[in-house]
Short mmCIF file of C-alpha atoms and ligand atoms in Angstrom, two decimals:
data_model
loop_
_atom_site.label_atom_id
_atom_site.label_comp_id
_atom_site.label_asym_id
_atom_site.label_seq_id
_atom_site.Cartn_x
_atom_site.Cartn_y
_atom_site.Cartn_z
CA UNK A 1072 7.16 5.86 13.34
CA UNK A 1073 6.42 3.83 10.24
CA UNK A 1074 9.08 2.35 7.96
CA UNK A 1075 8.07 4.72 5.14
CA UNK A 1076 5.21 7.08 4.23
CA UNK A 1077 3.48 6.38 0.95
CA UNK A 1078 2.32 9.08 -1.46
CA UNK A 1079 -0.78 7.40 -2.83
CA UNK A 1080 -2.29 4.21 -4.14
CA UNK A 1081 -1.03 3.53 -7.66
CA UNK A 1082 -2.92 0.68 -9.33
CA UNK A 1083 -4.78 -2.60 -8.83
CA UNK A 1084 -4.18 -5.98 -10.47
CA UNK A 1085 -6.75 -8.51 -11.58
CA UNK A 1086 -6.84 -11.76 -13.52
CA UNK A 1087 -9.52 -12.43 -16.13
CA UNK A 1088 -10.10 -15.28 -18.60
CA UNK A 1089 -11.13 -12.96 -21.48
CA UNK A 1090 -9.02 -9.84 -21.96
CA UNK A 1091 -11.19 -8.56 -24.81
CA UNK A 1092 -14.24 -8.58 -22.54
CA UNK A 1093 -12.28 -6.82 -19.79
CA UNK A 1094 -11.01 -4.22 -22.24
CA UNK A 1095 -14.55 -3.44 -23.40
CA UNK A 1096 -15.66 -2.86 -19.81
CA UNK A 1097 -12.63 -0.75 -18.88
CA UNK A 1098 -13.13 1.48 -21.92
CA UNK A 1099 -16.81 1.97 -21.05
CA UNK A 1100 -15.61 2.80 -17.51
CA UNK A 1101 -13.28 5.50 -18.88
CA UNK A 1102 -9.81 3.98 -18.56
CA UNK A 1103 -7.35 4.22 -21.47
CA UNK A 1104 -5.41 1.17 -22.72
CA UNK A 1105 -1.65 1.56 -22.83
CA UNK A 1106 -0.84 -2.10 -23.44
CA UNK A 1107 -3.00 -4.90 -24.83
CA UNK A 1108 -1.29 -8.21 -25.57
CA UNK A 1109 -2.66 -11.77 -25.59
CA UNK A 1110 -1.68 -12.15 -21.93
CA UNK A 1111 -1.97 -8.68 -20.33
CA UNK A 1112 -3.98 -5.46 -20.37
CA UNK A 1113 -2.58 -2.29 -18.83
CA UNK A 1114 -4.82 0.76 -18.49
CA UNK A 1115 -4.20 4.28 -17.22
CA UNK A 1116 -6.25 7.32 -16.29
CA UNK A 1117 -5.82 10.83 -17.67
CA UNK A 1118 -3.49 11.89 -14.85
CA UNK A 1119 0.27 11.52 -14.65
CA UNK A 1120 0.33 7.97 -13.26
CA UNK A 1121 1.41 5.60 -16.07
CA UNK A 1122 -0.66 2.65 -14.78
CA UNK A 1123 -4.05 2.51 -13.05
CA UNK A 1124 -5.37 -1.03 -13.72
CA UNK A 1125 -3.62 -4.24 -14.77
CA UNK A 1126 -5.32 -7.46 -15.93
CA UNK A 1127 -3.40 -10.67 -16.53
CA UNK A 1128 -4.90 -13.60 -18.41
CA UNK A 1129 -6.04 -16.28 -15.95
CA UNK A 1130 -8.86 -17.39 -13.70
CA UNK A 1131 -10.90 -14.34 -12.67
CA UNK A 1132 -9.88 -12.71 -9.42
CA UNK A 1133 -8.24 -9.86 -7.55
CA UNK A 1134 -4.45 -10.07 -7.77
CA UNK A 1135 -3.13 -7.23 -5.62
CA UNK A 1136 -2.90 -3.56 -4.72
CA UNK A 1137 0.06 -1.28 -5.41
CA UNK A 1138 1.06 1.82 -3.44
CA UNK A 1139 3.55 4.50 -4.47
CA UNK A 1140 6.49 5.37 -2.21
CA UNK A 1141 7.91 8.90 -2.11
CA UNK A 1142 11.37 7.86 -3.30
CA UNK A 1143 13.62 4.98 -4.30
CA UNK A 1144 15.47 5.47 -1.01
CA UNK A 1145 12.21 4.78 0.84
CA UNK A 1146 11.63 1.67 -1.27
CA UNK A 1147 15.11 0.46 -0.37
CA UNK A 1148 14.43 1.09 3.33
CA UNK A 1149 11.17 -0.85 3.15
CA UNK A 1150 12.89 -3.74 1.36
CA UNK A 1151 15.60 -3.92 4.01
CA UNK A 1152 13.11 -3.80 6.89
CA UNK A 1153 11.05 -6.60 5.30
CA UNK A 1154 13.92 -8.73 4.04
CA UNK A 1155 12.49 -8.34 0.53
CA UNK A 1156 14.12 -7.58 -2.80
CA UNK A 1157 13.82 -4.39 -4.85
CA UNK A 1158 12.94 -5.56 -8.35
CA UNK A 1159 12.35 -3.99 -11.74
CA UNK A 1160 8.70 -3.06 -12.28
CA UNK A 1161 7.72 -4.67 -15.57
CA UNK A 1162 5.03 -2.17 -16.61
CA UNK A 1163 4.77 0.99 -18.73
CA UNK A 1164 6.61 3.81 -16.96
CA UNK A 1165 9.17 1.42 -15.51
CA UNK A 1166 10.36 1.91 -11.95
CA UNK A 1167 11.12 -0.40 -9.06
CA UNK A 1168 8.91 -2.56 -6.88
CA UNK A 1169 8.93 -4.38 -3.55
CA UNK A 1170 6.34 -7.15 -3.21
CA UNK A 1171 4.89 -8.01 0.21
CA UNK A 1172 1.89 -9.95 1.50
CA UNK A 1173 -0.47 -8.52 4.14
CA UNK A 1174 -1.79 -10.62 7.07
CA UNK A 1175 -4.55 -12.07 4.86
CA UNK A 1176 -2.13 -12.90 2.07
CA UNK A 1177 -3.24 -10.04 -0.20
CA UNK A 1178 -0.40 -9.12 -2.53
CA UNK A 1179 0.82 -5.60 -1.67
CA UNK A 1180 3.32 -3.99 -4.03
CA UNK A 1181 5.09 -0.73 -3.29
CA UNK A 1182 6.63 1.09 -6.25
CA UNK A 1183 8.91 4.09 -6.81
CA UNK A 1184 10.75 5.68 -9.67
CA UNK A 1185 8.01 5.33 -12.28
CA UNK A 1186 8.23 7.85 -15.13
CA UNK A 1187 5.27 10.21 -15.10
CA UNK A 1188 2.94 9.87 -18.08
CA UNK A 1189 1.92 12.93 -20.10
CA UNK A 1190 -1.56 13.85 -18.84
CA UNK A 1191 -4.42 13.25 -21.29
CA UNK A 1192 -7.23 15.75 -21.96
CA UNK A 1193 -10.17 15.54 -19.55
CA UNK A 1194 -13.71 16.86 -19.67
CA UNK A 1195 -13.44 20.63 -19.43
CA UNK A 1196 -14.63 22.14 -16.14
CA UNK A 1197 -17.79 24.16 -16.71
CA UNK A 1198 -19.20 26.96 -14.61
CA UNK A 1199 -22.39 26.42 -12.57
CA UNK A 1200 -25.25 28.82 -12.04
CA UNK A 1201 -25.80 28.39 -8.31
CA UNK A 1202 -28.33 30.44 -6.45
CA UNK A 1203 -26.57 33.62 -5.37
CA UNK A 1204 -23.52 32.80 -7.49
CA UNK A 1205 -24.44 32.72 -11.14
CA UNK A 1206 -21.10 32.04 -12.78
CA UNK A 1207 -22.29 31.08 -16.25
CA UNK A 1208 -23.72 34.16 -17.92
CA UNK A 1209 -24.74 34.47 -21.59
CA UNK A 1210 -23.40 30.99 -22.27
CA UNK A 1211 -24.94 27.56 -22.75
CA UNK A 1212 -23.79 24.33 -21.14
CA UNK A 1213 -23.33 21.23 -23.29
CA UNK A 1214 -21.95 17.96 -21.92
CA UNK A 1215 -20.74 15.65 -24.70
CA UNK A 1216 -21.81 12.01 -24.39
CA UNK A 1217 -19.04 9.55 -23.61
CA UNK A 1218 -17.19 7.61 -20.98
CA UNK A 1219 -16.16 9.45 -17.82
CA UNK A 1220 -12.73 11.07 -17.70
CA UNK A 1221 -11.11 8.75 -15.19
CA UNK A 1222 -8.13 10.68 -13.83
CA UNK A 1223 -6.56 8.43 -11.20
CA UNK A 1224 -7.05 5.57 -8.79
CA UNK A 1225 -7.99 7.16 -5.47
CA UNK A 1226 -8.60 4.34 -3.01
CA UNK A 1227 -8.89 0.63 -2.50
CA UNK A 1228 -11.07 -1.22 0.01
CA UNK A 1229 -10.00 -4.62 1.29
CA UNK A 1230 -12.05 -7.04 3.37
CA UNK A 1231 -9.83 -8.41 6.12
CA UNK A 1232 -10.17 -11.21 8.66
CA UNK A 1233 -8.84 -9.17 11.61
CA UNK A 1234 -9.06 -5.38 11.35
CA UNK A 1235 -6.63 -4.60 14.19
CA UNK A 1236 -3.98 -6.97 12.82
CA UNK A 1237 -4.26 -5.52 9.31
CA UNK A 1238 -4.39 -1.93 10.58
CA UNK A 1239 -1.15 -2.46 12.48
CA UNK A 1240 0.51 -4.11 9.47
CA UNK A 1241 -0.31 -1.25 7.09
CA UNK A 1242 0.35 1.56 9.56
CA UNK A 1243 3.74 0.21 10.68
CA UNK A 1244 5.00 -0.15 7.12
CA UNK A 1245 3.30 2.56 5.07
CA UNK A 1246 2.44 5.31 7.54
CA UNK A 1247 -1.34 5.57 7.26
CA UNK A 1248 -3.40 7.88 9.48
CA UNK A 1249 -6.94 7.01 10.57
CA UNK A 1250 -9.58 9.41 9.23
CA UNK A 1251 -12.67 7.58 10.51
CA UNK A 1252 -12.69 4.40 12.56
CA UNK A 1253 -15.96 2.44 12.38
CA UNK A 1254 -17.08 1.11 15.77
CA UNK A 1255 -19.77 -1.51 16.09
CA UNK A 1256 -19.69 -0.93 19.86
CA UNK A 1257 -17.41 1.14 22.11
CA UNK A 1258 -15.08 -1.88 22.37
CA UNK A 1259 -15.17 -3.22 18.83
CA UNK A 1260 -13.90 -1.56 15.65
CA UNK A 1261 -14.68 -3.33 12.40
CA UNK A 1262 -12.72 -1.07 10.09
CA UNK A 1263 -11.23 2.30 9.31
CA UNK A 1264 -10.77 4.79 6.53
CA UNK A 1265 -7.02 5.41 6.34
CA UNK A 1266 -5.31 8.37 4.64
CA UNK A 1267 -1.70 8.86 3.64
CA UNK A 1268 0.59 10.82 5.96
CA UNK A 1269 1.55 13.67 3.63
CA UNK A 1270 2.36 16.19 6.37
CA UNK A 1271 0.78 19.56 5.52
CA UNK A 1272 -0.06 18.50 1.98
CA UNK A 1273 -3.79 17.75 1.60
CA UNK A 1274 -4.58 14.15 0.71
CA UNK A 1275 -7.75 12.11 0.13
CA UNK A 1276 -9.89 11.28 3.20
CA UNK A 1277 -9.01 7.67 2.48
CA UNK A 1278 -6.53 5.85 0.28
CA UNK A 1279 -7.15 2.49 1.96
CA UNK A 1280 -10.19 1.24 3.81
CA UNK A 1281 -9.86 -1.99 5.80
CA UNK A 1282 -13.11 -3.73 6.65
CA UNK A 1283 -13.63 -6.78 8.85
CA UNK A 1284 -16.92 -8.28 7.72
CA UNK A 1285 -18.94 -11.44 7.35
CA UNK A 1286 -17.58 -12.15 3.90
CA UNK A 1287 -14.03 -12.99 4.97
CA UNK A 1288 -10.87 -11.55 3.45
CA UNK A 1289 -10.86 -10.40 -0.15
CA UNK A 1290 -11.25 -7.50 -2.53
CA UNK A 1291 -14.08 -5.07 -1.82
CA UNK A 1292 -13.67 -2.29 -4.42
CA UNK A 1293 -11.29 0.11 -6.14
CA UNK A 1294 -12.28 3.72 -6.73
CA UNK A 1295 -11.29 6.06 -9.53
CA UNK A 1296 -11.56 9.84 -9.42
CA UNK A 1297 -13.36 11.47 -12.35
CA UNK A 1298 -13.36 15.11 -13.46
CA UNK A 1299 -16.55 16.40 -11.80
CA UNK A 1300 -20.25 15.71 -11.26
CA UNK A 1301 -21.29 16.15 -14.90
CA UNK A 1302 -18.44 13.86 -15.90
CA UNK A 1303 -19.53 11.21 -13.38
CA UNK A 1304 -23.12 11.38 -14.64
CA UNK A 1305 -22.19 11.12 -18.30
CA UNK A 1306 -19.98 8.17 -17.38
CA UNK A 1307 -22.98 6.61 -15.61
CA UNK A 1308 -25.03 7.00 -18.79
CA UNK A 1309 -22.30 5.38 -20.90
CA UNK A 1310 -22.07 2.34 -18.61
CA UNK A 1311 -25.86 2.05 -18.48
CA UNK A 1312 -26.20 2.30 -22.27
CA UNK A 1313 -23.53 -0.40 -22.63
CA UNK A 1314 -25.59 -2.75 -20.45
CA UNK A 1315 -23.01 -2.88 -17.66
CA UNK A 1316 -23.87 -4.07 -14.14
CA UNK A 1317 -24.71 -1.12 -11.86
CA UNK A 1318 -23.94 -1.86 -8.20
CA UNK A 1319 -24.73 1.25 -6.12
CA UNK A 1320 -25.28 4.91 -6.90
CA UNK A 1321 -25.42 7.64 -7.75
CA UNK A 1322 -25.23 9.10 -4.25
CA UNK A 1323 -23.15 11.12 -1.80
CA UNK A 1324 -21.35 9.30 1.01
CA UNK A 1325 -21.25 10.65 4.56
CA UNK A 1326 -17.68 9.60 5.47
CA UNK A 1327 -15.40 11.15 2.86
CA UNK A 1328 -18.32 13.14 1.38
CA UNK A 1329 -17.73 11.90 -2.17
CA UNK A 1330 -20.34 11.60 -4.87
CA UNK A 1331 -20.10 7.88 -5.74
CA UNK A 1332 -21.18 5.49 -8.49
CA UNK A 1333 -20.26 1.78 -8.22
CA UNK A 1334 -20.18 -0.69 -11.14
CA UNK A 1335 -19.17 -4.33 -11.54
CA UNK A 1336 -16.72 -5.64 -14.11
CA UNK A 1337 -17.75 -8.73 -16.14
CA UNK A 1338 -16.49 -11.03 -13.34
CA UNK A 1339 -18.12 -9.10 -10.52
CA UNK A 1340 -15.24 -6.94 -9.23
CA UNK A 1341 -16.56 -3.58 -8.09
CA UNK A 1342 -15.04 -0.39 -9.49
CA UNK A 1343 -16.21 3.04 -8.36
CA UNK A 1344 -16.33 6.45 -9.98
CA UNK A 1345 -16.12 9.29 -7.44
CA UNK A 1346 -15.72 13.04 -7.32
CA UNK A 1347 -15.72 15.88 -4.77
CA UNK A 1348 -14.18 13.99 -1.84
CA UNK A 1349 -12.76 15.45 1.39
CA UNK A 1350 -9.05 16.35 1.53
CA UNK A 1351 -7.21 16.42 4.87
CA UNK A 1352 -3.69 17.01 6.12
CA UNK A 1353 -1.84 15.08 8.83
CA UNK A 1354 -3.02 17.42 11.62
CA UNK A 1355 -6.71 17.04 10.80
CA UNK A 1356 -7.02 14.18 13.23
CA UNK A 1357 -9.10 11.02 13.49
CA UNK A 1358 -12.77 10.42 14.23
CA UNK A 1359 -14.93 7.61 15.58
CA UNK A 1360 -17.96 6.80 13.44
CA UNK A 1361 -20.79 4.28 13.31
CA UNK A 1362 -21.90 1.65 10.80
CA UNK A 1363 -24.84 3.95 10.05
CA UNK A 1364 -22.34 6.67 9.08
CA UNK A 1365 -20.51 4.13 6.91
CA UNK A 1366 -23.54 2.83 5.02
CA UNK A 1367 -25.71 5.94 5.13
CA UNK A 1368 -25.91 8.47 2.35
CA UNK A 1369 -26.49 12.23 2.29
CA UNK A 1370 -28.59 11.61 -0.80
CA UNK A 1371 -29.02 8.65 -3.13
CA UNK A 1372 -30.13 5.04 -2.73
CA UNK A 1373 -29.29 2.76 0.21
CA UNK A 1374 -26.53 0.20 -0.45
CA UNK A 1375 -27.64 -3.11 -1.99
CA UNK A 1376 -26.98 -6.27 0.09
CA UNK A 1377 -24.41 -7.35 -2.51
CA UNK A 1378 -22.21 -4.27 -1.91
CA UNK A 1379 -18.71 -5.13 -0.72
FE1 FE2 B 1471 -15.14 3.83 -2.28
#
């Protein structure tokens, strides 16, 4: 039994030496600025979460991941179990936060009590004429050019130095369930896709992926859900036209099934657009998978050696 069960990932924090440059990238990526001062940028998606990406002025780097607890009572319970303080969350939407460090020293914040933001308009869902199911009759389809409609942060991937140690740390505190564990051999697991324990409520195939690799501990990528396939592709075009650094995509993953499109921010941090991922409940179990399943695609290019 874990200390608490989290609802979802909430936002990621970075540092960057040029906030104007970061803002330009984030707007091409499809995030919306809610705060832009000389020392901090705060961006949101179109969904109800008030914060999706935070950048503080400083030397470039990853500065932490934030998960959302179900309630303030849960946050209090986590704080007591960890001997940590519940503090005021100094970001749009307010709320409370407990700050921890995982076994590799990654900053892990858990928040609760944020005020929901009013959702913003997103690209309108359009019917598709599929073979045998022609849903769009006597009507054209026009996709306006523009950045993707980023709705929410969906998952974060962390490189860790010891998968089993990190897995235990996150599961004991935050109640993750394994969706797919990646085995290099029958005896050795190098990582796992972990989903939230939301009982019978469907949740993303993974909210956190922990990966023990050659590169040592650090940030791997953060992934934002967009409206749909057309939205992802128009977002791809916007980033390409803006001369941004494409990392991997467009393709469809095997594990999680998402359509994916990975880009790099001006300092090399990888952010992903995704859509059409798997949703599971707590009873949907756990699977063992291979590195080929992890890196393979159902369609699309193979991963570049720089990925991750
Ligand atoms: Fe991803």
